C-alpha cells in the first residue's frame, strides 16, 4: 500500500534502490526541498533524507511536518560521510518544546 | 483578576458549580499529562537506542557500499541494482497512545535482494546490500517512533497549556469571584439587618 522514499546524494542512497525503495538522487538542497515538498503529497509512509542535504532545510522540514497528519514521517538519516547527529537534534527539539526541558542530553549525561 | 459579577445566590451557586468542574477538569488533565509524559519517556528511550543502532548500521552499510562501488564499473553497478527483484511492501495501520493516533508500519520482503548475475559484480556489493537490508527494518521502526514522538509532543504541549490555564487562571479567577459574591452577600445581609432594626426602632417610638 504505502511506500518508502529516500532523498540524498547518489552515492549515499543508490544501495537502497536494490531494496525496492523509491530513490530520489539530488545534487543540491534546493532540489531536495522541491522533491520533498512533492513527495509529502504522495502516498509514502516514510521519507528518509540524508543529513548533508537536510542540514540546509531543517526549517522547511519542520513546516512540512506541521502540515502532515499521520503520514509520511520524515526521518533524517546519516549520509555516507558519517553522522553529525542531526536526526537526533530534530527529535531533541521536539522534546524540548513539549516538555520544556532537554531530556535527551540530560539523560545521556547520567548514563 | 477582577471581574464584574452580580451578587446573587443564584450566581453563587453557578460559580460554585463551575469551580468544582474546573477543579475536576484540572485533576483529570493533570493525570492525562502525567501518563502522557510517562509514555513519552518510554518512547524517547526506545528512540534513542534505535537511533544509535540505525546510525551504526547505516554507516557500516555506506562504507561497504563505497568499497563495492570502487571495485566495480559504474554501469555494471547501476544495472545490478536496477535488476534487483526485491520488493518491499509496507502495511500501514494505526496505533494508539493515550487516544493519539500514531502510525504503525510493518515491512514485508518479497523476493531476493540480489537479482543480478555474479559474473560482473563483486562480493562486496552483495555484502553491502545485505547490510542495507539489515538496516531497513530498523529504519522503518525509527520512522514510526519519530512520528509518534512528534505527535505525542504536540499533544503534551497542548495538555500542558490546558493544565496551566486551569491551574493558574481559571481556578483562581473563579475563587476570586466566589469570594466577592460571598462578601457582597454578607454586606447586603448586614445592611438589611440594620435597616430592620432602624425600622423597628421608629415603630416603637410611635
PDB file of N, CA, C and O in Angstrom, chain A residues 1-2 4 10-12 14-19 21 45-46 48 65 69-76 78-80 83 87-88 90-91 94-95 97-99 103-104 107, chain B residues 37 40-41 44-45 47-48 51 55 58 62 65-66 69 78 81-82 84 86 88 90 92-94 101 103 105 113 129 132 139-140 143 146-147 150-151 153 157 160:
ATOM      1  N   UNK A   1       0.825  -1.186   0.000  1.00  0.00           N
ATOM      2  CA  UNK A   1       0.000   0.000   0.000  1.00  0.00           C
ATOM      3  C   UNK A   1       0.870   1.251   0.000  1.00  0.00           C
ATOM      4  O   UNK A   1       0.980   1.955  -0.979  1.00  0.00           O
ATOM      5  N   UNK A   2       1.515   1.472   1.104  1.00  0.00           N
ATOM      6  CA  UNK A   2       2.372   2.654   1.152  1.00  0.00           C
ATOM      7  C   UNK A   2       3.799   2.256   0.793  1.00  0.00           C
ATOM      8  O   UNK A   2       4.121   1.088   0.700  1.00  0.00           O
ATOM      9  N   UNK A   4       8.224   3.611   0.728  1.00  0.00           N
ATOM     10  CA  UNK A   4       9.216   4.453   1.368  1.00  0.00           C
ATOM     11  C   UNK A   4      10.021   5.163   0.298  1.00  0.00           C
ATOM     12  O   UNK A   4      10.269   4.620  -0.768  1.00  0.00           O
ATOM     13  N   UNK A  10      23.559  10.718  -4.627  1.00  0.00           N
ATOM     14  CA  UNK A  10      23.508   9.474  -5.368  1.00  0.00           C
ATOM     15  C   UNK A  10      24.328   8.369  -4.693  1.00  0.00           C
ATOM     16  O   UNK A  10      23.883   7.239  -4.564  1.00  0.00           O
ATOM     17  N   UNK A  11      25.507   8.754  -4.253  1.00  0.00           N
ATOM     18  CA  UNK A  11      26.392   7.764  -3.654  1.00  0.00           C
ATOM     19  C   UNK A  11      25.803   7.165  -2.381  1.00  0.00           C
ATOM     20  O   UNK A  11      26.016   6.004  -2.075  1.00  0.00           O
ATOM     21  N   UNK A  12      25.096   7.992  -1.655  1.00  0.00           N
ATOM     22  CA  UNK A  12      24.566   7.518  -0.378  1.00  0.00           C
ATOM     23  C   UNK A  12      23.445   6.529  -0.572  1.00  0.00           C
ATOM     24  O   UNK A  12      23.335   5.541   0.147  1.00  0.00           O
ATOM     25  N   UNK A  14      22.043   4.982  -3.428  1.00  0.00           N
ATOM     26  CA  UNK A  14      21.867   4.031  -4.515  1.00  0.00           C
ATOM     27  C   UNK A  14      21.641   2.610  -4.001  1.00  0.00           C
ATOM     28  O   UNK A  14      20.889   1.839  -4.576  1.00  0.00           O
ATOM     29  N   UNK A  15      22.287   2.308  -2.905  1.00  0.00           N
ATOM     30  CA  UNK A  15      22.151   0.964  -2.351  1.00  0.00           C
ATOM     31  C   UNK A  15      20.725   0.607  -1.987  1.00  0.00           C
ATOM     32  O   UNK A  15      20.334  -0.551  -2.047  1.00  0.00           O
ATOM     33  N   UNK A  16      19.952   1.613  -1.638  1.00  0.00           N
ATOM     34  CA  UNK A  16      18.581   1.342  -1.248  1.00  0.00           C
ATOM     35  C   UNK A  16      17.702   0.982  -2.436  1.00  0.00           C
ATOM     36  O   UNK A  16      16.634   0.428  -2.279  1.00  0.00           O
ATOM     37  N   UNK A  17      18.169   1.366  -3.592  1.00  0.00           N
ATOM     38  CA  UNK A  17      17.427   1.058  -4.804  1.00  0.00           C
ATOM     39  C   UNK A  17      17.188  -0.454  -4.914  1.00  0.00           C
ATOM     40  O   UNK A  17      16.105  -0.897  -5.264  1.00  0.00           O
ATOM     41  N   UNK A  18      18.227  -1.190  -4.583  1.00  0.00           N
ATOM     42  CA  UNK A  18      18.117  -2.636  -4.697  1.00  0.00           C
ATOM     43  C   UNK A  18      17.096  -3.209  -3.722  1.00  0.00           C
ATOM     44  O   UNK A  18      16.575  -4.298  -3.909  1.00  0.00           O
ATOM     45  N   UNK A  19      16.821  -2.466  -2.676  1.00  0.00           N
ATOM     46  CA  UNK A  19      15.882  -2.956  -1.684  1.00  0.00           C
ATOM     47  C   UNK A  19      14.436  -2.641  -2.055  1.00  0.00           C
ATOM     48  O   UNK A  19      13.515  -3.029  -1.372  1.00  0.00           O
ATOM     49  N   UNK A  21      13.208   0.552  -2.510  1.00  0.00           N
ATOM     50  CA  UNK A  21      12.731   1.868  -2.101  1.00  0.00           C
ATOM     51  C   UNK A  21      12.678   2.794  -3.306  1.00  0.00           C
ATOM     52  O   UNK A  21      13.373   2.570  -4.284  1.00  0.00           O
ATOM     53  N   UNK A  45       4.876   6.180   3.254  1.00  0.00           N
ATOM     54  CA  UNK A  45       4.761   6.010   4.707  1.00  0.00           C
ATOM     55  C   UNK A  45       5.914   6.706   5.409  1.00  0.00           C
ATOM     56  O   UNK A  45       5.741   7.351   6.426  1.00  0.00           O
ATOM     57  N   UNK A  46       7.112   6.543   4.842  1.00  0.00           N
ATOM     58  CA  UNK A  46       8.243   7.242   5.432  1.00  0.00           C
ATOM     59  C   UNK A  46       9.087   7.835   4.326  1.00  0.00           C
ATOM     60  O   UNK A  46       9.237   7.255   3.261  1.00  0.00           O
ATOM     61  N   UNK A  48      12.953   9.205   3.943  1.00  0.00           N
ATOM     62  CA  UNK A  48      14.256   9.383   4.573  1.00  0.00           C
ATOM     63  C   UNK A  48      15.029  10.430   3.787  1.00  0.00           C
ATOM     64  O   UNK A  48      14.933  10.501   2.569  1.00  0.00           O
ATOM     65  N   UNK A  65       6.260  19.120   8.298  1.00  0.00           N
ATOM     66  CA  UNK A  65       5.787  18.162   9.296  1.00  0.00           C
ATOM     67  C   UNK A  65       4.544  18.656  10.008  1.00  0.00           C
ATOM     68  O   UNK A  65       3.711  17.870  10.443  1.00  0.00           O
ATOM     69  N   UNK A  69      -0.521  14.979   8.673  1.00  0.00           N
ATOM     70  CA  UNK A  69      -1.248  14.431   9.806  1.00  0.00           C
ATOM     71  C   UNK A  69      -0.559  13.192  10.358  1.00  0.00           C
ATOM     72  O   UNK A  69      -0.005  13.205  11.443  1.00  0.00           O
ATOM     73  N   UNK A  70      -0.617  12.128   9.607  1.00  0.00           N
ATOM     74  CA  UNK A  70      -0.042  10.893  10.135  1.00  0.00           C
ATOM     75  C   UNK A  70       1.105  10.400   9.255  1.00  0.00           C
ATOM     76  O   UNK A  70       2.138   9.979   9.753  1.00  0.00           O
ATOM     77  N   UNK A  71       0.908  10.443   7.974  1.00  0.00           N
ATOM     78  CA  UNK A  71       1.945  10.021   7.047  1.00  0.00           C
ATOM     79  C   UNK A  71       2.266  11.131   6.092  1.00  0.00           C
ATOM     80  O   UNK A  71       1.417  11.922   5.784  1.00  0.00           O
ATOM     81  N   UNK A  72       3.432  11.134   5.545  1.00  0.00           N
ATOM     82  CA  UNK A  72       4.582  10.305   5.916  1.00  0.00           C
ATOM     83  C   UNK A  72       5.330  10.899   7.102  1.00  0.00           C
ATOM     84  O   UNK A  72       5.097  12.036   7.466  1.00  0.00           O
ATOM     85  N   UNK A  73       6.211  10.111   7.661  1.00  0.00           N
ATOM     86  CA  UNK A  73       7.109  10.700   8.638  1.00  0.00           C
ATOM     87  C   UNK A  73       8.439  10.960   7.943  1.00  0.00           C
ATOM     88  O   UNK A  73       8.904  10.152   7.151  1.00  0.00           O
ATOM     89  N   UNK A  74       9.007  12.096   8.238  1.00  0.00           N
ATOM     90  CA  UNK A  74      10.263  12.474   7.613  1.00  0.00           C
ATOM     91  C   UNK A  74      11.392  12.193   8.596  1.00  0.00           C
ATOM     92  O   UNK A  74      11.376  12.695   9.717  1.00  0.00           O
ATOM     93  N   UNK A  75      12.315  11.364   8.181  1.00  0.00           N
ATOM     94  CA  UNK A  75      13.388  10.976   9.085  1.00  0.00           C
ATOM     95  C   UNK A  75      14.726  11.355   8.474  1.00  0.00           C
ATOM     96  O   UNK A  75      14.978  11.104   7.294  1.00  0.00           O
ATOM     97  N   UNK A  76      15.547  11.964   9.273  1.00  0.00           N
ATOM     98  CA  UNK A  76      16.875  12.320   8.800  1.00  0.00           C
ATOM     99  C   UNK A  76      17.832  11.176   9.116  1.00  0.00           C
ATOM    100  O   UNK A  76      17.897  10.709  10.252  1.00  0.00           O
ATOM    101  N   UNK A  78      21.905   9.535   8.578  1.00  0.00           N
ATOM    102  CA  UNK A  78      23.256   9.987   8.264  1.00  0.00           C
ATOM    103  C   UNK A  78      23.592   9.727   6.799  1.00  0.00           C
ATOM    104  O   UNK A  78      23.023   8.846   6.171  1.00  0.00           O
ATOM    105  N   UNK A  79      24.482  10.513   6.259  1.00  0.00           N
ATOM    106  CA  UNK A  79      24.908  10.272   4.890  1.00  0.00           C
ATOM    107  C   UNK A  79      26.141   9.367   4.921  1.00  0.00           C
ATOM    108  O   UNK A  79      26.583   8.946   5.980  1.00  0.00           O
ATOM    109  N   UNK A  80      26.672   9.098   3.764  1.00  0.00           N
ATOM    110  CA  UNK A  80      27.829   8.200   3.740  1.00  0.00           C
ATOM    111  C   UNK A  80      29.067   8.840   4.353  1.00  0.00           C
ATOM    112  O   UNK A  80      30.053   8.184   4.625  1.00  0.00           O
ATOM    113  N   UNK A  83      27.730  10.397  10.555  1.00  0.00           N
ATOM    114  CA  UNK A  83      26.635  11.083  11.227  1.00  0.00           C
ATOM    115  C   UNK A  83      27.104  12.330  11.964  1.00  0.00           C
ATOM    116  O   UNK A  83      28.136  12.337  12.608  1.00  0.00           O
ATOM    117  N   UNK A  87      19.660  14.067  13.016  1.00  0.00           N
ATOM    118  CA  UNK A  87      18.388  13.390  13.246  1.00  0.00           C
ATOM    119  C   UNK A  87      18.006  13.441  14.702  1.00  0.00           C
ATOM    120  O   UNK A  87      16.853  13.696  15.059  1.00  0.00           O
ATOM    121  N   UNK A  88      18.985  13.228  15.540  1.00  0.00           N
ATOM    122  CA  UNK A  88      18.767  13.273  16.978  1.00  0.00           C
ATOM    123  C   UNK A  88      18.397  14.686  17.406  1.00  0.00           C
ATOM    124  O   UNK A  88      17.517  14.901  18.218  1.00  0.00           O
ATOM    125  N   UNK A  90      16.873  16.916  15.761  1.00  0.00           N
ATOM    126  CA  UNK A  90      15.497  17.255  15.402  1.00  0.00           C
ATOM    127  C   UNK A  90      14.528  16.779  16.488  1.00  0.00           C
ATOM    128  O   UNK A  90      13.635  17.509  16.909  1.00  0.00           O
ATOM    129  N   UNK A  91      14.748  15.535  16.924  1.00  0.00           N
ATOM    130  CA  UNK A  91      13.869  14.980  17.948  1.00  0.00           C
ATOM    131  C   UNK A  91      14.079  15.696  19.283  1.00  0.00           C
ATOM    132  O   UNK A  91      13.130  15.947  20.024  1.00  0.00           O
ATOM    133  N   UNK A  94      11.975  18.689  19.401  1.00  0.00           N
ATOM    134  CA  UNK A  94      10.561  18.388  19.626  1.00  0.00           C
ATOM    135  C   UNK A  94      10.307  18.125  21.104  1.00  0.00           C
ATOM    136  O   UNK A  94       9.336  18.598  21.679  1.00  0.00           O
ATOM    137  N   UNK A  95      11.233  17.375  21.700  1.00  0.00           N
ATOM    138  CA  UNK A  95      11.061  17.028  23.106  1.00  0.00           C
ATOM    139  C   UNK A  95      11.139  18.276  23.971  1.00  0.00           C
ATOM    140  O   UNK A  95      10.331  18.488  24.866  1.00  0.00           O
ATOM    141  N   UNK A  97      10.441  21.244  23.205  1.00  0.00           N
ATOM    142  CA  UNK A  97       9.262  22.074  23.054  1.00  0.00           C
ATOM    143  C   UNK A  97       8.101  21.509  23.874  1.00  0.00           C
ATOM    144  O   UNK A  97       7.332  22.249  24.476  1.00  0.00           O
ATOM    145  N   UNK A  98       7.999  20.199  23.889  1.00  0.00           N
ATOM    146  CA  UNK A  98       6.868  19.576  24.567  1.00  0.00           C
ATOM    147  C   UNK A  98       7.028  19.628  26.079  1.00  0.00           C
ATOM    148  O   UNK A  98       6.108  19.937  26.805  1.00  0.00           O
ATOM    149  N   UNK A  99       8.198  19.310  26.545  1.00  0.00           N
ATOM    150  CA  UNK A  99       8.381  19.127  27.981  1.00  0.00           C
ATOM    151  C   UNK A  99       8.931  20.377  28.633  1.00  0.00           C
ATOM    152  O   UNK A  99       8.721  20.634  29.809  1.00  0.00           O
ATOM    153  N   UNK A 103      15.407  16.582  27.575  1.00  0.00           N
ATOM    154  CA  UNK A 103      15.506  15.284  28.244  1.00  0.00           C
ATOM    155  C   UNK A 103      16.660  14.447  27.710  1.00  0.00           C
ATOM    156  O   UNK A 103      17.306  13.728  28.459  1.00  0.00           O
ATOM    157  N   UNK A 104      16.861  14.566  26.413  1.00  0.00           N
ATOM    158  CA  UNK A 104      17.813  13.636  25.790  1.00  0.00           C
ATOM    159  C   UNK A 104      19.227  13.816  26.323  1.00  0.00           C
ATOM    160  O   UNK A 104      19.880  12.863  26.708  1.00  0.00           O
ATOM    161  N   UNK A 107      19.737  13.020  30.071  1.00  0.00           N
ATOM    162  CA  UNK A 107      19.771  11.590  30.346  1.00  0.00           C
ATOM    163  C   UNK A 107      21.065  10.954  29.870  1.00  0.00           C
ATOM    164  O   UNK A 107      21.564  10.023  30.471  1.00  0.00           O
TER     165      UNK A 107
ATOM    166  N   UNK B  37       3.397  11.860  29.693  1.00  0.00           N
ATOM    167  CA  UNK B  37       4.827  12.050  29.907  1.00  0.00           C
ATOM    168  C   UNK B  37       5.518  10.714  30.119  1.00  0.00           C
ATOM    169  O   UNK B  37       6.610  10.477  29.620  1.00  0.00           O
ATOM    170  N   UNK B  40       5.806   9.071  26.919  1.00  0.00           N
ATOM    171  CA  UNK B  40       6.766   9.830  26.140  1.00  0.00           C
ATOM    172  C   UNK B  40       8.192   9.427  26.490  1.00  0.00           C
ATOM    173  O   UNK B  40       9.030   9.220  25.620  1.00  0.00           O
ATOM    174  N   UNK B  41       8.429   9.279  27.783  1.00  0.00           N
ATOM    175  CA  UNK B  41       9.761   8.885  28.235  1.00  0.00           C
ATOM    176  C   UNK B  41      10.148   7.524  27.680  1.00  0.00           C
ATOM    177  O   UNK B  41      11.278   7.318  27.240  1.00  0.00           O
ATOM    178  N   UNK B  44      10.987   7.887  24.096  1.00  0.00           N
ATOM    179  CA  UNK B  44      12.272   8.538  23.881  1.00  0.00           C
ATOM    180  C   UNK B  44      13.422   7.559  24.106  1.00  0.00           C
ATOM    181  O   UNK B  44      14.377   7.500  23.340  1.00  0.00           O
ATOM    182  N   UNK B  45      13.260   6.781  25.155  1.00  0.00           N
ATOM    183  CA  UNK B  45      14.287   5.785  25.452  1.00  0.00           C
ATOM    184  C   UNK B  45      14.479   4.836  24.266  1.00  0.00           C
ATOM    185  O   UNK B  45      15.591   4.630  23.788  1.00  0.00           O
ATOM    186  N   UNK B  47      13.561   5.339  21.245  1.00  0.00           N
ATOM    187  CA  UNK B  47      14.017   6.063  20.078  1.00  0.00           C
ATOM    188  C   UNK B  47      15.530   6.237  20.090  1.00  0.00           C
ATOM    189  O   UNK B  47      16.198   6.055  19.087  1.00  0.00           O
ATOM    190  N   UNK B  48      16.042   6.564  21.270  1.00  0.00           N
ATOM    191  CA  UNK B  48      17.482   6.825  21.341  1.00  0.00           C
ATOM    192  C   UNK B  48      18.292   5.559  21.013  1.00  0.00           C
ATOM    193  O   UNK B  48      19.266   5.604  20.267  1.00  0.00           O
ATOM    194  N   UNK B  51      17.936   4.949  17.297  1.00  0.00           N
ATOM    195  CA  UNK B  51      18.687   5.925  16.505  1.00  0.00           C
ATOM    196  C   UNK B  51      20.169   5.531  16.471  1.00  0.00           C
ATOM    197  O   UNK B  51      20.788   5.517  15.424  1.00  0.00           O
ATOM    198  N   UNK B  55      22.151   4.500  13.112  1.00  0.00           N
ATOM    199  CA  UNK B  55      23.318   5.252  12.642  1.00  0.00           C
ATOM    200  C   UNK B  55      24.520   4.327  12.476  1.00  0.00           C
ATOM    201  O   UNK B  55      25.264   4.433  11.509  1.00  0.00           O
ATOM    202  N   UNK B  58      23.836   2.029   9.400  1.00  0.00           N
ATOM    203  CA  UNK B  58      23.937   2.730   8.125  1.00  0.00           C
ATOM    204  C   UNK B  58      25.368   3.110   7.783  1.00  0.00           C
ATOM    205  O   UNK B  58      25.785   2.998   6.634  1.00  0.00           O
ATOM    206  N   UNK B  62      27.035   2.080   4.377  1.00  0.00           N
ATOM    207  CA  UNK B  62      27.561   3.052   3.424  1.00  0.00           C
ATOM    208  C   UNK B  62      29.021   2.761   3.087  1.00  0.00           C
ATOM    209  O   UNK B  62      29.431   2.818   1.934  1.00  0.00           O
ATOM    210  N   UNK B  65      29.241  -0.085   0.867  1.00  0.00           N
ATOM    211  CA  UNK B  65      28.774   0.250  -0.467  1.00  0.00           C
ATOM    212  C   UNK B  65      29.843   1.001  -1.254  1.00  0.00           C
ATOM    213  O   UNK B  65      30.034   0.770  -2.445  1.00  0.00           O
ATOM    214  N   UNK B  66      30.530   1.878  -0.546  1.00  0.00           N
ATOM    215  CA  UNK B  66      31.572   2.642  -1.230  1.00  0.00           C
ATOM    216  C   UNK B  66      32.703   1.719  -1.688  1.00  0.00           C
ATOM    217  O   UNK B  66      33.213   1.827  -2.810  1.00  0.00           O
ATOM    218  N   UNK B  69      31.424  -0.074  -4.642  1.00  0.00           N
ATOM    219  CA  UNK B  69      31.338   0.820  -5.786  1.00  0.00           C
ATOM    220  C   UNK B  69      32.699   1.037  -6.431  1.00  0.00           C
ATOM    221  O   UNK B  69      32.831   1.071  -7.649  1.00  0.00           O
ATOM    222  N   UNK B  78      25.003   0.034 -11.587  1.00  0.00           N
ATOM    223  CA  UNK B  78      23.634   0.525 -11.712  1.00  0.00           C
ATOM    224  C   UNK B  78      22.715  -0.540 -12.266  1.00  0.00           C
ATOM    225  O   UNK B  78      21.594  -0.719 -11.825  1.00  0.00           O
ATOM    226  N   UNK B  81      21.879  -3.009  -9.646  1.00  0.00           N
ATOM    227  CA  UNK B  81      20.916  -2.525  -8.662  1.00  0.00           C
ATOM    228  C   UNK B  81      19.519  -2.437  -9.254  1.00  0.00           C
ATOM    229  O   UNK B  81      18.531  -2.677  -8.582  1.00  0.00           O
ATOM    230  N   UNK B  82      19.472  -2.093 -10.534  1.00  0.00           N
ATOM    231  CA  UNK B  82      18.167  -1.956 -11.158  1.00  0.00           C
ATOM    232  C   UNK B  82      17.474  -3.293 -11.345  1.00  0.00           C
ATOM    233  O   UNK B  82      16.258  -3.380 -11.321  1.00  0.00           O
ATOM    234  N   UNK B  84      17.448  -5.701  -9.424  1.00  0.00           N
ATOM    235  CA  UNK B  84      17.088  -6.349  -8.169  1.00  0.00           C
ATOM    236  C   UNK B  84      15.614  -6.733  -8.164  1.00  0.00           C
ATOM    237  O   UNK B  84      14.767  -5.968  -8.610  1.00  0.00           O
ATOM    238  N   UNK B  86      13.990  -7.499  -5.484  1.00  0.00           N
ATOM    239  CA  UNK B  86      13.426  -7.307  -4.162  1.00  0.00           C
ATOM    240  C   UNK B  86      12.267  -6.335  -4.198  1.00  0.00           C
ATOM    241  O   UNK B  86      12.318  -5.298  -4.826  1.00  0.00           O
ATOM    242  N   UNK B  88       9.692  -4.488  -1.518  1.00  0.00           N
ATOM    243  CA  UNK B  88       9.206  -4.334  -0.153  1.00  0.00           C
ATOM    244  C   UNK B  88       7.800  -3.809  -0.218  1.00  0.00           C
ATOM    245  O   UNK B  88       7.434  -3.054  -1.107  1.00  0.00           O
ATOM    246  N   UNK B  90       4.887  -2.128   2.465  1.00  0.00           N
ATOM    247  CA  UNK B  90       4.652  -1.670   3.824  1.00  0.00           C
ATOM    248  C   UNK B  90       3.179  -1.772   4.109  1.00  0.00           C
ATOM    249  O   UNK B  90       2.348  -1.429   3.273  1.00  0.00           O
ATOM    250  N   UNK B  92       0.425  -0.302   6.513  1.00  0.00           N
ATOM    251  CA  UNK B  92       0.275   0.849   7.387  1.00  0.00           C
ATOM    252  C   UNK B  92      -0.982   0.680   8.209  1.00  0.00           C
ATOM    253  O   UNK B  92      -2.037   0.380   7.687  1.00  0.00           O
ATOM    254  N   UNK B  93      -0.830   0.798   9.497  1.00  0.00           N
ATOM    255  CA  UNK B  93      -2.022   0.772  10.334  1.00  0.00           C
ATOM    256  C   UNK B  93      -1.871   1.838  11.398  1.00  0.00           C
ATOM    257  O   UNK B  93      -0.854   2.521  11.466  1.00  0.00           O
ATOM    258  N   UNK B  94      -2.886   1.945  12.217  1.00  0.00           N
ATOM    259  CA  UNK B  94      -2.836   2.994  13.224  1.00  0.00           C
ATOM    260  C   UNK B  94      -2.725   2.403  14.610  1.00  0.00           C
ATOM    261  O   UNK B  94      -3.464   1.487  14.969  1.00  0.00           O
ATOM    262  N   UNK B 101      -3.518   9.108  17.719  1.00  0.00           N
ATOM    263  CA  UNK B 101      -3.252   8.125  16.674  1.00  0.00           C
ATOM    264  C   UNK B 101      -1.796   8.193  16.246  1.00  0.00           C
ATOM    265  O   UNK B 101      -1.293   9.264  15.915  1.00  0.00           O
ATOM    266  N   UNK B 103       1.324   6.154  13.862  1.00  0.00           N
ATOM    267  CA  UNK B 103       1.459   5.191  12.779  1.00  0.00           C
ATOM    268  C   UNK B 103       2.091   3.884  13.252  1.00  0.00           C
ATOM    269  O   UNK B 103       2.899   3.863  14.173  1.00  0.00           O
ATOM    270  N   UNK B 105       3.936   0.765  11.272  1.00  0.00           N
ATOM    271  CA  UNK B 105       4.365   0.307   9.958  1.00  0.00           C
ATOM    272  C   UNK B 105       4.905  -1.101  10.091  1.00  0.00           C
ATOM    273  O   UNK B 105       5.614  -1.413  11.035  1.00  0.00           O
ATOM    274  N   UNK B 113      17.176  -9.800  -2.635  1.00  0.00           N
ATOM    275  CA  UNK B 113      17.811  -8.509  -2.915  1.00  0.00           C
ATOM    276  C   UNK B 113      18.711  -8.631  -4.122  1.00  0.00           C
ATOM    277  O   UNK B 113      18.853  -7.736  -4.932  1.00  0.00           O
ATOM    278  N   UNK B 129      24.837  -4.754   0.323  1.00  0.00           N
ATOM    279  CA  UNK B 129      23.385  -4.770   0.179  1.00  0.00           C
ATOM    280  C   UNK B 129      22.737  -5.506   1.330  1.00  0.00           C
ATOM    281  O   UNK B 129      21.670  -5.126   1.815  1.00  0.00           O
ATOM    282  N   UNK B 132      22.487  -3.097   4.062  1.00  0.00           N
ATOM    283  CA  UNK B 132      21.366  -2.184   3.865  1.00  0.00           C
ATOM    284  C   UNK B 132      20.056  -2.859   4.236  1.00  0.00           C
ATOM    285  O   UNK B 132      19.198  -2.281   4.891  1.00  0.00           O
ATOM    286  N   UNK B 139      15.237   1.141  10.315  1.00  0.00           N
ATOM    287  CA  UNK B 139      14.863   2.475   9.852  1.00  0.00           C
ATOM    288  C   UNK B 139      13.357   2.664   9.854  1.00  0.00           C
ATOM    289  O   UNK B 139      12.851   3.726  10.192  1.00  0.00           O
ATOM    290  N   UNK B 140      12.662   1.600   9.479  1.00  0.00           N
ATOM    291  CA  UNK B 140      11.207   1.680   9.481  1.00  0.00           C
ATOM    292  C   UNK B 140      10.693   1.937  10.892  1.00  0.00           C
ATOM    293  O   UNK B 140       9.849   2.803  11.128  1.00  0.00           O
ATOM    294  N   UNK B 143      11.364   5.468  11.942  1.00  0.00           N
ATOM    295  CA  UNK B 143      10.459   6.481  11.399  1.00  0.00           C
ATOM    296  C   UNK B 143       9.122   6.441  12.126  1.00  0.00           C
ATOM    297  O   UNK B 143       8.512   7.466  12.390  1.00  0.00           O
ATOM    298  N   UNK B 146       9.709   8.080  15.489  1.00  0.00           N
ATOM    299  CA  UNK B 146       9.920   9.520  15.394  1.00  0.00           C
ATOM    300  C   UNK B 146       8.597  10.245  15.209  1.00  0.00           C
ATOM    301  O   UNK B 146       8.342  11.273  15.830  1.00  0.00           O
ATOM    302  N   UNK B 147       7.751   9.649  14.367  1.00  0.00           N
ATOM    303  CA  UNK B 147       6.448  10.268  14.149  1.00  0.00           C
ATOM    304  C   UNK B 147       5.634  10.241  15.435  1.00  0.00           C
ATOM    305  O   UNK B 147       4.973  11.218  15.780  1.00  0.00           O
ATOM    306  N   UNK B 150       6.771  12.877  17.705  1.00  0.00           N
ATOM    307  CA  UNK B 150       6.342  14.190  17.233  1.00  0.00           C
ATOM    308  C   UNK B 150       4.874  14.451  17.573  1.00  0.00           C
ATOM    309  O   UNK B 150       4.523  15.516  18.082  1.00  0.00           O
ATOM    310  N   UNK B 151       4.033  13.444  17.312  1.00  0.00           N
ATOM    311  CA  UNK B 151       2.605  13.629  17.572  1.00  0.00           C
ATOM    312  C   UNK B 151       2.333  13.786  19.056  1.00  0.00           C
ATOM    313  O   UNK B 151       1.556  14.629  19.495  1.00  0.00           O
ATOM    314  N   UNK B 153       4.406  14.826  21.266  1.00  0.00           N
ATOM    315  CA  UNK B 153       4.966  16.086  21.755  1.00  0.00           C
ATOM    316  C   UNK B 153       3.966  17.214  21.578  1.00  0.00           C
ATOM    317  O   UNK B 153       3.756  18.022  22.489  1.00  0.00           O
ATOM    318  N   UNK B 157       2.186  19.227  24.749  1.00  0.00           N
ATOM    319  CA  UNK B 157       2.244  20.681  24.868  1.00  0.00           C
ATOM    320  C   UNK B 157       0.852  21.261  25.062  1.00  0.00           C
ATOM    321  O   UNK B 157       0.634  22.116  25.915  1.00  0.00           O
ATOM    322  N   UNK B 160      -0.423  20.408  28.473  1.00  0.00           N
ATOM    323  CA  UNK B 160       0.277  21.182  29.487  1.00  0.00           C
ATOM    324  C   UNK B 160      -0.274  22.609  29.572  1.00  0.00           C
ATOM    325  O   UNK B 160      -0.479  23.145  30.657  1.00  0.00           O
TER     326      UNK B 160
END
